[in-house]
Amino acid sequence: QQPVQSPQAVILREGEDAVINCSSSKALYSVHWYRQKHGEAPIFLMILLKGGEQKGHDKISASFNEKKQQSSLYLTASQLSYSGTYFCGTENYGQNFVFGPGTRLSVLP
Amino acid sequence: DTGVSQDPRHKITKRGQNVTFRCDPISEHNRLYWYRQTLGQGPEFLTYFQNEAQLEKSRLLSDRFSAERPKGSFSTLEIQRTEQGDSAMYLCASSRTGTAETQYFGPGTRLLVL
């Protein structure tokens, strides 16, 4: 079951914040976040395992609400290098890893 | 650790021809995954191996697709009698064994079927 991501696309000015959401209709074991730039392979950002877990590095962080079966990725003070498509990947209990459709983020100067 | 490598990086073929792609995972990774990605979409799971055993194969994968990992190291993905709809980026990823392990992706093989 493919997770749902919102929004589909977002355009920001450098320095602005953004939130990308990922939700599943089934109970989640873990949520993975990846960023992919045009023509390149996806690059791992972080994994969240436990309900309520929050992780982050630099100005990109994420939360995992196991009860709501959703995760959110927070990008603060966005930089030009943050542009790309962000995918969440979810592991449901007993099912394969599935990627969401992606959220296209464009950061403008 | 040299990362995941894939060969070739690009392949152009005529409809009806067979193609084979190779993936070399990170050396200590037991798991190897194949995905297909079309423009504007997320990677779509095709199959994965744990060591040499193919543990899962997507129901979306037709009989024209076959994958092997004979010695538990590199893997090959073959597409027989290619169709124009097979045109896509084919991504390989590897990870350690276990749930919630990070998947590291290779650069992909871009296939164009004319």
XYZ file of C-alpha atoms in Angstrom, chain B residues 5-10 20-24 34 107-109:
15
model
C 27.514 0.610 -8.640
C 25.409 -0.171 -11.671
C 26.323 -0.954 -15.232
C 25.559 0.255 -17.820
C 24.438 3.744 -16.877
C 22.450 4.126 -20.086
C 20.731 -7.208 -18.919
C 21.774 -4.839 -16.157
C 24.293 -5.427 -13.425
C 24.386 -4.174 -9.845
C 27.305 -4.419 -7.422
C 15.736 -3.650 -7.631
C 23.248 5.681 -9.796
C 20.712 3.713 -11.838
C 20.546 2.404 -15.383
